[in-house]
mmCIF file of C-alpha atoms in Angstrom:
data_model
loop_
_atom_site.group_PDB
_atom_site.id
_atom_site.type_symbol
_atom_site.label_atom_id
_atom_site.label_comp_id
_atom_site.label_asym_id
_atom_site.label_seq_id
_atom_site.Cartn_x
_atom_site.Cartn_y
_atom_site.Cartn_z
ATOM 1 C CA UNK A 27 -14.069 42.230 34.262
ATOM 2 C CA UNK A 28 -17.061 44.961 35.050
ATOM 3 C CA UNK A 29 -14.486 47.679 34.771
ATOM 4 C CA UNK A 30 -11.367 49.248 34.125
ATOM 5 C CA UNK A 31 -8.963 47.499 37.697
ATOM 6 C CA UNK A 32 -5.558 49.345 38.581
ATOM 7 C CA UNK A 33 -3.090 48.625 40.762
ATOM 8 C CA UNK A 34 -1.851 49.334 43.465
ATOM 9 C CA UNK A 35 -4.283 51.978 44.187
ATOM 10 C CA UNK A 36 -1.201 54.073 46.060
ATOM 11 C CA UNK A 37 2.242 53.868 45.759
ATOM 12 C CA UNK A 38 5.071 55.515 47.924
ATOM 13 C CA UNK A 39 8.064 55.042 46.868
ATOM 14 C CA UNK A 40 11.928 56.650 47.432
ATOM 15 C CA UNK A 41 13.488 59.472 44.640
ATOM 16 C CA UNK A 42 15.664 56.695 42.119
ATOM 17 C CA UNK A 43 13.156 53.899 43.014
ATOM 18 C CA UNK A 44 11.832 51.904 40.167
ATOM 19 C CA UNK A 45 7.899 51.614 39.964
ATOM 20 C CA UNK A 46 4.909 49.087 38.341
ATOM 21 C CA UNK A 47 1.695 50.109 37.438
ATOM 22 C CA UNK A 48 -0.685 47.707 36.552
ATOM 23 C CA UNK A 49 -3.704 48.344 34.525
ATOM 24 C CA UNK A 50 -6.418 45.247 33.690
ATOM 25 C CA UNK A 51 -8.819 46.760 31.095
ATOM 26 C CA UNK A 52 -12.394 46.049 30.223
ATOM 27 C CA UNK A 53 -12.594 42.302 29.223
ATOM 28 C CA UNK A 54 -12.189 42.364 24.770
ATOM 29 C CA UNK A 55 -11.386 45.657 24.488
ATOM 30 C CA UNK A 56 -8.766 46.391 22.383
ATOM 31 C CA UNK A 57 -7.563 49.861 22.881
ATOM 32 C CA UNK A 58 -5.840 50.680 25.843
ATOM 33 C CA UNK A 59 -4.266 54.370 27.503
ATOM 34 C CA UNK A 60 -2.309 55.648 30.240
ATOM 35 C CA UNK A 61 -2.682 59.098 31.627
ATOM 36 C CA UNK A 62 -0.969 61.332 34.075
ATOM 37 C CA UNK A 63 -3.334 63.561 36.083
ATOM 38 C CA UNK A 64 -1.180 65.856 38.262
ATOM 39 C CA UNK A 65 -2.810 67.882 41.163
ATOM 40 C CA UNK A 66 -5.172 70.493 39.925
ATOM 41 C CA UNK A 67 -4.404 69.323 36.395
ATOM 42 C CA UNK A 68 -6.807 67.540 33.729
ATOM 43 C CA UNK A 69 -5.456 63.923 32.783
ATOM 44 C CA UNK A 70 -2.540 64.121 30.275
ATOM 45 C CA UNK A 71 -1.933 61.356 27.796
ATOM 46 C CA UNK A 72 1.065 59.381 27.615
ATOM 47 C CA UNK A 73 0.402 56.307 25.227
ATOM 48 C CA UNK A 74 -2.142 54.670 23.513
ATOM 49 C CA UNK A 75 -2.166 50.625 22.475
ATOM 50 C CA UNK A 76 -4.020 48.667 20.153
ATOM 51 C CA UNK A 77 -3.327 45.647 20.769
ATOM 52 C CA UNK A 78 -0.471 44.860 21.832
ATOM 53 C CA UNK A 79 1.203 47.336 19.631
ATOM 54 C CA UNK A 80 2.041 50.875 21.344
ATOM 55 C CA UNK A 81 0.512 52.761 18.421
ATOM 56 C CA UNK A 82 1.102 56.469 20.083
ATOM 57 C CA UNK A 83 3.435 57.066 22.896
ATOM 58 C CA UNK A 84 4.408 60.907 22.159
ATOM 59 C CA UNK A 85 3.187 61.828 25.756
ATOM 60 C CA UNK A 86 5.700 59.492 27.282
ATOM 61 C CA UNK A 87 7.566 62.524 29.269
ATOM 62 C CA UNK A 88 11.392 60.786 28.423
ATOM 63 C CA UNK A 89 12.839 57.365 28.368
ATOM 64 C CA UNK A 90 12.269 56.266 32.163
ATOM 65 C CA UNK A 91 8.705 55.564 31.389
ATOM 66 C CA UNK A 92 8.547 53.051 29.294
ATOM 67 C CA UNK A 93 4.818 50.817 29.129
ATOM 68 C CA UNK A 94 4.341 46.941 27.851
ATOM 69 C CA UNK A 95 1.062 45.443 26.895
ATOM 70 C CA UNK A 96 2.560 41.738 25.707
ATOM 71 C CA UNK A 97 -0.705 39.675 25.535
ATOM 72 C CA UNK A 98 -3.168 42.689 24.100
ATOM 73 C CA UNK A 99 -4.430 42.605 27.567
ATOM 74 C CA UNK A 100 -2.839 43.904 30.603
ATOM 75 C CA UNK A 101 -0.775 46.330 31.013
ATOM 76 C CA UNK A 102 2.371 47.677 32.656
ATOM 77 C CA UNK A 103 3.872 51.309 33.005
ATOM 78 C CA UNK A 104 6.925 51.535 34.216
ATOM 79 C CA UNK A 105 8.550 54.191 35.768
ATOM 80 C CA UNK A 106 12.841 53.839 35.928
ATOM 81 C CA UNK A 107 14.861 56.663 38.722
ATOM 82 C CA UNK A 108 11.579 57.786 39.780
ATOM 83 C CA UNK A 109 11.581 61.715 40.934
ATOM 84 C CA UNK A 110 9.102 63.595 43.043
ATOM 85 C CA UNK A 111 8.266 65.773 39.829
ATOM 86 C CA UNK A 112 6.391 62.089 38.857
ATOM 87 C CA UNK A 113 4.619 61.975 41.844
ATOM 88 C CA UNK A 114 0.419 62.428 39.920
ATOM 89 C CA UNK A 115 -2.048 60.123 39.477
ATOM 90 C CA UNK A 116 -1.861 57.566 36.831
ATOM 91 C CA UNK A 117 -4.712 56.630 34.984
ATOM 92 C CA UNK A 118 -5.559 53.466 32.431
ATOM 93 C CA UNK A 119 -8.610 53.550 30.230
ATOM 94 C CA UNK A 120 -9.930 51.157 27.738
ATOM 95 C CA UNK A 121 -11.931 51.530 25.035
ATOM 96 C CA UNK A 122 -13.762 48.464 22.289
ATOM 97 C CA UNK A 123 -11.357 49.520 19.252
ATOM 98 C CA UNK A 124 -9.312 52.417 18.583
ATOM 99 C CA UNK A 125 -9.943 53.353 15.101
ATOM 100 C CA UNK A 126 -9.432 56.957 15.306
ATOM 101 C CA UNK A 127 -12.607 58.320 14.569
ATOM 102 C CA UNK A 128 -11.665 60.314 17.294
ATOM 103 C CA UNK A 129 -15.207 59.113 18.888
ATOM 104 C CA UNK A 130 -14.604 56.283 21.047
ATOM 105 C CA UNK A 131 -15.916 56.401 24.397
ATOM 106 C CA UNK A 132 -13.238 56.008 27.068
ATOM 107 C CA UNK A 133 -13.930 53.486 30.269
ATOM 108 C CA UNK A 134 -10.881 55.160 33.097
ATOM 109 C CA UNK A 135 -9.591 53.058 36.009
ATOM 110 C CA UNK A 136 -9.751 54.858 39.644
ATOM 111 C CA UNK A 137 -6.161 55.476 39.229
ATOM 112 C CA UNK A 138 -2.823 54.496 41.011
ATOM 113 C CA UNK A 139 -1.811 57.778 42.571
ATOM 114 C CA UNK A 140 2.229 57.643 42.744
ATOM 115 C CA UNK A 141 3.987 59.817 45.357
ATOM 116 C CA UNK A 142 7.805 59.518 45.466
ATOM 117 C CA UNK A 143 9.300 61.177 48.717
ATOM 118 C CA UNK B 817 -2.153 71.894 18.556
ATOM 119 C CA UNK B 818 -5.021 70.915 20.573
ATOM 120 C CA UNK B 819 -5.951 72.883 23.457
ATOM 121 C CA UNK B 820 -9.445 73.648 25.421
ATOM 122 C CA UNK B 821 -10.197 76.365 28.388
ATOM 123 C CA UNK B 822 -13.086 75.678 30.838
ATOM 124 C CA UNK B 823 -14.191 78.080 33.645
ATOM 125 C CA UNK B 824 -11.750 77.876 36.637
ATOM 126 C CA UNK B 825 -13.412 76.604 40.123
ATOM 127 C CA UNK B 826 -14.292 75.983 42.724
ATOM 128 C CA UNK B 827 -17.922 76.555 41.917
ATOM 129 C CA UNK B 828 -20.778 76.670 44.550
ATOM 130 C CA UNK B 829 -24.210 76.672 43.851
ATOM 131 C CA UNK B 830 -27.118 76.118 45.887
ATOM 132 C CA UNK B 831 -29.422 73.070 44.925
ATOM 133 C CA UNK B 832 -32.042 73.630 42.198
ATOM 134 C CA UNK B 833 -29.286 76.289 41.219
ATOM 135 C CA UNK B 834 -28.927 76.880 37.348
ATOM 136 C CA UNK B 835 -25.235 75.407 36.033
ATOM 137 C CA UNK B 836 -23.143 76.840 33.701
ATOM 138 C CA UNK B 837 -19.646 75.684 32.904
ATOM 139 C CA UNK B 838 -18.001 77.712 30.345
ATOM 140 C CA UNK B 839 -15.754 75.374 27.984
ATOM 141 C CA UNK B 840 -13.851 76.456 24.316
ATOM 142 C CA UNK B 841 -11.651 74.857 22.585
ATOM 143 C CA UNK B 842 -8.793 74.878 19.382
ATOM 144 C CA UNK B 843 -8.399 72.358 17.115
ATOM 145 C CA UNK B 844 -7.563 71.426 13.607
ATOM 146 C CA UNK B 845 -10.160 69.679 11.410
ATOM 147 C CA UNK B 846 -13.411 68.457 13.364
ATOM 148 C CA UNK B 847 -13.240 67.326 16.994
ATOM 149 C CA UNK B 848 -15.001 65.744 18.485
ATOM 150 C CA UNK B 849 -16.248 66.919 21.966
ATOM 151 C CA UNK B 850 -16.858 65.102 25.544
ATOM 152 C CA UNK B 851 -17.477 66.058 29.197
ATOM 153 C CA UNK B 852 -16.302 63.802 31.464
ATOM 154 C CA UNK B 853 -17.413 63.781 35.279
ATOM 155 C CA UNK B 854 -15.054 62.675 38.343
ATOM 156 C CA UNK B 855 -17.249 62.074 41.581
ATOM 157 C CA UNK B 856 -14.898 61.993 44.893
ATOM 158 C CA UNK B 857 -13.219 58.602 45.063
ATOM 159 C CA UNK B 858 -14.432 57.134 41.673
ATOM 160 C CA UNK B 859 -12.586 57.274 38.331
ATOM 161 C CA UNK B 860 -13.702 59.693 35.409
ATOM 162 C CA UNK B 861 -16.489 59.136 33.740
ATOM 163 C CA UNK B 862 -18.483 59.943 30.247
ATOM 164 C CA UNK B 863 -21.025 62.332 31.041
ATOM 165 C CA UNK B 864 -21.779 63.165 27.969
ATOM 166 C CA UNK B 865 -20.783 63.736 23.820
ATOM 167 C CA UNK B 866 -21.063 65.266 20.781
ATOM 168 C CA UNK B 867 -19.361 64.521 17.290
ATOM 169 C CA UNK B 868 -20.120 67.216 15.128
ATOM 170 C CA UNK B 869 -21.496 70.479 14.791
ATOM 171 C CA UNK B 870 -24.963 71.514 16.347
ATOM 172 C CA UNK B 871 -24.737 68.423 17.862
ATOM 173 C CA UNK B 872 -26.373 68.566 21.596
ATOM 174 C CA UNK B 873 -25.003 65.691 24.454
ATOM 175 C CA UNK B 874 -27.041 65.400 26.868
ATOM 176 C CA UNK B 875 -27.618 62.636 30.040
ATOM 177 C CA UNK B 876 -28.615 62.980 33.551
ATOM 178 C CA UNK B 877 -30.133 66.476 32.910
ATOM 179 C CA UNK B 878 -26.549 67.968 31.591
ATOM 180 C CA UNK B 879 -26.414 69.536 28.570
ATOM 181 C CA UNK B 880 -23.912 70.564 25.921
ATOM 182 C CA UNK B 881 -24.176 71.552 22.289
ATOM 183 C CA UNK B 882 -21.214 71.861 20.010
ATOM 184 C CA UNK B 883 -20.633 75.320 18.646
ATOM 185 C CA UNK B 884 -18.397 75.465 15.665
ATOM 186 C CA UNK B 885 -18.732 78.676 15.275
ATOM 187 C CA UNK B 886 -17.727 80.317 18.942
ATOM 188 C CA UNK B 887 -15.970 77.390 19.341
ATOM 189 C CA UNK B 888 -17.610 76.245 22.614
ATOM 190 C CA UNK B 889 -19.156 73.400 23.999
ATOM 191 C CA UNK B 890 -20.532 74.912 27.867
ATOM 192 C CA UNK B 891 -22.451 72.289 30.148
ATOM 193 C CA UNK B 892 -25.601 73.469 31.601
ATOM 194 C CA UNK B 893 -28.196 71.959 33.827
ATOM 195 C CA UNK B 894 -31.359 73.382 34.967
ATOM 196 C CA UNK B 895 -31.900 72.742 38.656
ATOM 197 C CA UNK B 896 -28.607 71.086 40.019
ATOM 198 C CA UNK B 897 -28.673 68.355 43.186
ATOM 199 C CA UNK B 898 -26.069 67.391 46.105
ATOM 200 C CA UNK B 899 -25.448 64.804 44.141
ATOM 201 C CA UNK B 900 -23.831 66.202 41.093
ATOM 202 C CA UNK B 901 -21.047 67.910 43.504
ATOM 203 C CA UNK B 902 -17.732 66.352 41.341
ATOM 204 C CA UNK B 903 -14.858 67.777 39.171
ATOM 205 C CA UNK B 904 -16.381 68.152 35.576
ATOM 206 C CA UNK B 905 -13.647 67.957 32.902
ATOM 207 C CA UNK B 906 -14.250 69.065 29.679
ATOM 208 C CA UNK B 907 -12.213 67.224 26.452
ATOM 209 C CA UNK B 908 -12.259 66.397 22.978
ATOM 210 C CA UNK B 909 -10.530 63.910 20.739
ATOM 211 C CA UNK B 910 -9.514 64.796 16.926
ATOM 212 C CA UNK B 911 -10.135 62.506 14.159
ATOM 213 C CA UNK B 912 -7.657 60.257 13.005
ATOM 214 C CA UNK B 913 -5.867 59.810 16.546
ATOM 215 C CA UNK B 914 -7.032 58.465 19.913
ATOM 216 C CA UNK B 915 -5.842 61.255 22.454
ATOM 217 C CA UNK B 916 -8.124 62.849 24.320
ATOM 218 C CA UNK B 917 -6.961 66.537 25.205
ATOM 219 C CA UNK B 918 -8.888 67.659 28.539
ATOM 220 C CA UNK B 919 -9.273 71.292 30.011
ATOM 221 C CA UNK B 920 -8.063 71.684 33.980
ATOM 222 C CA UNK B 921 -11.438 70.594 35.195
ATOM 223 C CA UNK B 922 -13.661 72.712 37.379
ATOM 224 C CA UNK B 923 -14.760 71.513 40.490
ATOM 225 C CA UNK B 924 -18.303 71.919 41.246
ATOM 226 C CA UNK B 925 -19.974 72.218 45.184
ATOM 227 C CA UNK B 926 -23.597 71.637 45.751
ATOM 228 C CA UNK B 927 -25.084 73.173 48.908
ATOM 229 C CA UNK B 928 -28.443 71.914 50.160
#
């Protein structure tokens, strides 16, 4: 597609709901990232794929977040016993290759902003 | 670990104004150095880069050029428009890894 497509675009959900975020990236790109942008805050990262490989997921806050990318394509965070401390924006980018030159330019979704009551 | 500061907001300027938005940063090895711009309702976008040092980004009139030395990598624009009212966020990546680190953003209000 022309762009980086998440969805939904807002989510409410109920404290110990489980949540879906999906993230379509930039037709043969290869890298893929989710980010957590809490109010006030600058984007944090939570994982990184090549491919369909998870090649970095150190910002992945603890084991209910847990993201898939099975096709190298789109892909899936998923949030287990959500809690109102996960309530933020999430955000997907995509880039043409990873690399790690450490130079790659970043195309970012709009976001699905997550608010659990 | 990685970390970078940039100027706390709200910022207002008046149009044709002269921009400054203060932005240093620590890092091992060589970063490399972005400013992203968010515009109200649309998703984060490059502004602008630079790779290595004395390096100057520039598009759309902003400007930024990689100090090594102080560290620093401030975004200026001469004469700023309504039009560039958006949350400016600046970031940089290191080399061998993918994450981008990004400062708090500063939020930036153009009066006519």
């Amino acid at each position: 597609g022309a762009g980086v497509s998440q969805t939904p675009s807002n989510k409410v959900t109920e404290k110990g709901k489980y949540v879906e975020l999906r993230c379509d990236p930039i037709s043969g790109h290869t890298a893929l990232y989710w980010y957590r942008q809490s109010l006030g805050q600058g984007p944090e990262f939570l994982i990184y794929f090549q491919g369909t490989g998870a090649a970095d997921d150190s910002g992945l806050p603890n084991d209910r977040f847990f993201a898939v990318r099975p096709e190298g394509s789109v892909s899936t965070l998923k949030i287990q016993r959500t809690e109102r401390g996960d309530s933020a924006v999430y955000l997907c980018a995509s880039s043409f290759r990873g690399g790690g030159s450490g130079a790659n330019v970043l195309t970012f979704g709009a976001g699905s902003r997550l608010t659990v009551l | 670990g990685n970390s970078v500061t940039q100027m706390e907001g709200p910022v207002t300027l008046s149009e044709e104004a002269f921009l400054t938005i203060n932005c240093t940063y620590t890092a091992t090895g060589y970063p490399s150095l972005f400013w992203y711009v968010q515009y109200p309702g649309e998703g984060l976008q490059l502004l602008l880069k630079a790779t290595k040092a004395d390096d100057k980004g520039s598009n759309k009139g902003f400007e930024a050029t990689y100090r090594k030395e102080t560290t620093s990598f401030h975004l200026e624009k001469g004469s700023v428009q309504v039009s560039d009212s958006a949350v400016y966020f600046c970031a940089l990546t290191n080399f061998g890894n993918e994450k981008l680190t990004f400062g708090t953003g500063t939020r930036l209000t153009i009066i006519p």
